[in-house]
Amino acid sequence: MKNKFWKFVRDSDTGERTLRLEGTIARETWLGDTVTPTIFREELNSGDGNITVWINSLGGDVYAAAQIYNMLMDYKGEVTIKIDGIAASAASVVAMSGGTVEMSPAGMMMIHDPATVAIGNSNEMQAAIDFLDEIKESIINAYELKTNLPREKISEMMRAETWMNAKKAVELGFADKIMFTENQTEDSEGMIFSRMAVTNSLLEKFKKIPDDRIFASDLHKRLNLILH
């Protein structure tokens, strides 16, 4: 099958389902193709339970992306998106279907205005422009639903062709978390606790020297500067 760019896998031990979307999303348009979307839907609905979708794609056909987005949004189980390489263009639209969207620390996301090729007179050119405007509005709908950003901001980001690393994507709401960072918060809290413990321990020693209280207060400020 020329259009098959996906693969479903089920873990035999846990029963967890995984969907991998890699490469171009439909090298040939799904417009007028009733076979390929049907096969994707049948494979998606052939099982149940939660599903993890791994994405590494530069994008592709906007119609395919829209249908995949709709199918995943309508799926009965929880959908977790994991971007391990790149989710650009149409692939970023698919990524918005995740209840949780995770990105690799080295992953990237890119959003931009849709494009097409048109031939004809001025009326046909204007029709193509109107068509692209409507396509853009439909894409903004998906981004807005996920990020809660103002439509004007999303539109400008698309116009500028915005590339986002994992931190920026999380900051703007296009992703929810960065993969492999589960212990980072705990480590940070432990470091803060250790700094406080060192500071307090040293201050306790100087408090025993009445004439050096001013020095101890100054030391506290200096330690805070050094330890932070």
XYZ file of N, CA and C in Angstrom, residues 56-171:
348
model
N 7.431 10.822 14.302
C 8.680 11.345 13.749
C 8.406 11.611 12.270
N 7.896 12.806 11.978
C 7.437 13.110 10.625
C 7.584 14.591 10.317
N 7.980 14.880 9.097
C 8.079 16.264 8.627
C 6.739 16.797 8.140
N 5.713 15.942 8.146
C 4.382 16.381 7.737
C 3.910 15.678 6.483
N 3.020 16.338 5.758
C 2.472 15.723 4.551
C 1.102 16.268 4.211
N 0.206 15.387 3.872
C -1.129 15.743 3.392
C -2.018 16.242 4.531
N -2.552 17.447 4.375
C -3.370 18.050 5.425
C -4.665 17.279 5.645
N -5.219 16.664 4.583
C -6.461 15.901 4.731
C -6.222 14.633 5.550
N -5.110 13.975 5.296
C -4.768 12.783 6.068
C -4.557 13.150 7.527
N -3.826 14.240 7.766
C -3.566 14.679 9.138
C -4.866 15.002 9.862
N -5.785 15.666 9.157
C -7.060 16.039 9.767
C -7.874 14.803 10.142
N -7.898 13.817 9.260
C -8.661 12.605 9.565
C -8.042 11.803 10.700
N -6.727 11.698 10.700
C -6.052 10.973 11.784
C -6.300 11.685 13.106
N -6.211 13.014 13.086
C -6.504 13.816 14.279
C -7.907 13.516 14.796
N -8.876 13.515 13.896
C -10.261 13.261 14.290
C -10.440 11.849 14.856
N -9.824 10.872 14.204
C -9.952 9.480 14.663
C -9.356 9.295 16.052
N -8.205 9.914 16.289
C -7.557 9.785 17.595
C -8.327 10.561 18.667
N -8.874 11.710 18.315
C -9.674 12.480 19.271
C -10.926 11.704 19.660
N -11.454 10.920 18.711
C -12.687 10.167 18.944
C -12.426 8.801 19.570
N -11.161 8.401 19.662
C -10.813 7.081 20.192
C -11.220 6.984 21.660
N -11.741 5.824 22.053
C -12.313 5.658 23.391
C -11.265 5.614 24.506
N -10.070 5.094 24.211
C -9.030 5.044 25.232
C -8.251 6.337 25.311
N -7.335 6.397 26.276
C -6.473 7.565 26.410
C -5.405 7.551 25.316
N -5.149 8.712 24.742
C -4.142 8.833 23.685
C -2.973 9.679 24.202
N -1.791 9.084 24.205
C -0.579 9.804 24.591
C 0.307 9.954 23.366
N 0.662 11.178 23.063
C 1.541 11.447 21.929
C 2.975 11.587 22.436
N 3.918 10.921 21.764
C 5.330 11.060 22.103
C 6.098 11.432 20.832
N 6.683 12.620 20.842
C 7.448 13.097 19.689
C 8.918 12.803 19.957
N 9.431 11.786 19.274
C 10.814 11.386 19.547
C 11.793 11.973 18.547
N 11.296 12.572 17.476
C 12.169 13.199 16.495
C 11.637 14.576 16.148
N 10.706 14.604 15.217
C 10.107 15.867 14.806
C 8.637 15.677 14.475
N 7.851 16.686 14.799
C 6.448 16.740 14.389
C 6.268 18.090 13.719
N 6.396 18.109 12.405
C 6.342 19.358 11.663
C 5.124 19.400 10.756
N 4.658 20.621 10.494
C 3.594 20.821 9.512
C 2.370 19.966 9.865
N 1.921 19.127 8.958
C 0.727 18.314 9.199
C 0.895 17.369 10.387
N 2.122 16.919 10.642
C 2.358 16.017 11.771
C 2.102 16.716 13.104
N 2.304 18.033 13.148
C 2.030 18.769 14.383
C 0.533 18.816 14.667
N -0.280 18.781 13.618
C -1.736 18.744 13.791
C -2.143 17.425 14.430
N -1.576 16.320 13.952
C -1.848 15.009 14.545
C -1.454 15.007 16.019
N -0.335 15.653 16.330
C 0.152 15.680 17.716
C -0.842 16.329 18.667
N -1.663 17.245 18.161
C -2.628 17.943 19.012
C -3.744 17.032 19.504
N -3.825 15.809 19.001
C -4.886 14.880 19.411
C -4.593 14.214 20.742
N -3.408 14.376 21.263
C -3.038 13.687 22.491
C -3.632 14.311 23.738
N -4.165 13.477 24.611
C -4.577 13.969 25.920
C -3.352 14.465 26.655
N -2.241 13.766 26.428
C -0.928 14.189 26.915
C 0.041 14.159 25.742
N 0.772 15.241 25.564
C 1.771 15.324 24.500
C 3.147 15.456 25.144
N 4.007 14.491 24.869
C 5.366 14.503 25.404
C 6.358 14.675 24.257
N 7.453 15.381 24.550
C 8.487 15.575 23.538
C 9.836 15.142 24.077
N 10.625 14.543 23.219
C 12.000 14.231 23.565
C 12.745 15.530 23.813
N 13.712 15.533 24.747
C 14.512 16.748 24.964
C 15.180 17.220 23.680
N 15.420 16.297 22.754
C 16.059 16.636 21.481
C 15.054 16.777 20.344
N 13.756 16.672 20.658
C 12.726 16.735 19.633
C 12.410 18.153 19.187
N 11.724 18.266 18.058
C 11.330 19.563 17.512
C 9.890 19.511 17.015
N 9.250 20.680 17.050
C 7.916 20.832 16.468
C 7.932 22.088 15.601
N 7.218 22.032 14.479
C 7.165 23.192 13.595
C 5.747 23.387 13.074
N 5.288 24.640 13.108
C 3.986 24.973 12.542
C 4.175 26.080 11.500
N 3.392 26.030 10.434
C 3.504 27.041 9.392
C 2.194 27.143 8.614
N 2.119 28.138 7.748
C 0.942 28.305 6.904
C 0.859 27.169 5.889
N -0.351 26.727 5.561
C -0.501 25.690 4.528
C -0.108 26.237 3.156
N 0.245 25.352 2.264
C 0.655 25.755 0.911
C 0.021 24.834 -0.110
N -0.101 25.334 -1.338
C -0.632 24.524 -2.425
C -0.047 25.014 -3.743
N -0.375 24.342 -4.815
C 0.037 24.748 -6.161
C -1.234 25.030 -6.955
N -1.264 26.169 -7.622
C -2.462 26.534 -8.383
C -2.073 27.037 -9.763
N -2.906 26.725 -10.745
C -2.694 27.171 -12.126
C -4.018 27.711 -12.649
N -3.967 28.846 -13.316
C -5.196 29.367 -13.906
C -5.233 30.875 -13.921
N -6.433 31.421 -14.117
C -6.600 32.870 -14.184
C -6.706 33.478 -12.790
N -6.941 34.789 -12.743
C -6.965 35.495 -11.455
C -8.073 34.984 -10.545
N -9.216 34.605 -11.131
C -10.307 34.064 -10.316
C -9.898 32.755 -9.647
N -9.203 31.922 -10.403
C -8.747 30.642 -9.849
C -7.648 30.854 -8.807
N -6.804 31.878 -9.003
C -5.786 32.197 -8.012
C -6.432 32.673 -6.711
N -7.463 33.516 -6.841
C -8.145 34.009 -5.653
C -8.854 32.872 -4.928
N -9.408 31.941 -5.712
C -10.058 30.778 -5.102
C -9.053 29.950 -4.307
N -7.830 29.838 -4.821
C -6.788 29.092 -4.117
C -6.410 29.794 -2.822
N -6.350 31.130 -2.867
C -6.036 31.910 -1.665
C -7.120 31.716 -0.609
N -8.385 31.804 -1.043
C -9.506 31.613 -0.111
C -9.483 30.205 0.485
N -9.148 29.242 -0.341
C -9.059 27.854 0.104
C -7.984 27.702 1.179
N -6.811 28.297 0.942
C -5.718 28.204 1.920
C -6.076 28.909 3.226
N -6.791 30.014 3.122
C -7.220 30.736 4.331
C -8.125 29.858 5.193
N -9.038 29.136 4.535
C -9.953 28.268 5.284
C -9.216 27.068 5.881
N -8.271 26.530 5.116
C -7.458 25.431 5.641
C -6.705 25.887 6.874
N -6.139 27.090 6.812
C -5.395 27.624 7.957
C -6.298 27.769 9.174
N -7.508 28.278 8.979
C -8.439 28.446 10.101
C -8.768 27.096 10.743
N -8.904 26.073 9.927
C -9.217 24.745 10.473
C -8.034 24.199 11.281
N -6.819 24.478 10.827
C -5.631 24.036 11.565
C -5.519 24.797 12.879
N -5.797 26.105 12.826
C -5.767 26.912 14.050
C -6.741 26.363 15.080
N -7.884 25.845 14.618
C -8.860 25.259 15.543
C -8.215 24.184 16.411
N -7.426 23.319 15.788
C -6.777 22.229 16.528
C -5.722 22.760 17.491
N -4.911 23.717 17.027
C -3.881 24.303 17.892
C -4.514 25.051 19.072
N -5.575 25.791 18.786
C -6.244 26.577 19.827
C -6.845 25.673 20.895
N -7.464 24.585 20.471
C -8.094 23.661 21.411
C -7.066 23.081 22.376
N -5.848 22.827 21.887
C -4.798 22.247 22.728
C -4.103 23.294 23.594
N -3.783 24.450 23.014
C -2.924 25.411 23.709
C -3.671 26.501 24.463
N -4.906 26.796 24.040
C -5.666 27.927 24.575
C -5.013 29.272 24.264
N -4.102 29.292 23.298
C -3.502 30.556 22.867
C -4.496 31.339 22.012
N -4.374 32.662 21.977
C -5.247 33.468 21.097
C -5.031 33.088 19.631
N -6.087 33.089 18.867
C -6.002 32.708 17.455
C -5.033 33.617 16.690
N -5.014 34.907 17.072
C -4.132 35.848 16.380
C -2.667 35.467 16.590
N -2.329 35.033 17.802
C -0.945 34.638 18.096
C -0.575 33.377 17.313
N -1.490 32.407 17.303
C -1.233 31.170 16.564
C -1.060 31.476 15.081
N -1.920 32.339 14.552
C -1.843 32.707 13.138
C -0.492 33.330 12.810
N -0.017 34.213 13.679
C 1.273 34.865 13.445
C 2.414 33.856 13.533
N 2.317 32.918 14.475
C 3.343 31.885 14.597
C 3.403 31.037 13.328
N 2.248 30.715 12.781
C 2.207 29.940 11.540
C 2.787 30.741 10.382
N 2.434 32.017 10.319
C 2.926 32.877 9.239
C 4.450 32.986 9.280
N 5.006 32.993 10.482
C 6.451 33.142 10.644
C 7.202 31.819 10.523
N 6.482 30.706 10.344
C 7.055 29.357 10.360
C 7.858 29.161 11.649
N 7.160 28.820 12.711
C 7.756 28.738 14.039
C 8.264 27.345 14.354
N 9.543 27.274 14.740
C 10.169 26.031 15.180
C 10.271 26.054 16.697
N 9.890 24.963 17.340
C 9.890 24.899 18.802
C 10.672 23.692 19.306
N 11.614 23.943 20.203
C 12.220 22.821 20.908
C 11.262 22.385 22.004
N 11.609 21.355 22.743
C 10.682 20.788 23.723
C 10.270 21.801 24.793
N 11.239 22.569 25.297
C 10.924 23.540 26.353
C 9.973 24.620 25.851
N 10.212 25.109 24.645
C 9.351 26.147 24.099
C 7.960 25.605 23.816
N 7.884 24.374 23.322
C 6.579 23.768 23.030
C 5.759 23.605 24.300
N 6.404 23.199 25.388
C 5.709 23.065 26.672
C 5.280 24.436 27.186
N 6.172 25.404 27.070
C 5.878 26.759 27.536
C 4.663 27.346 26.830
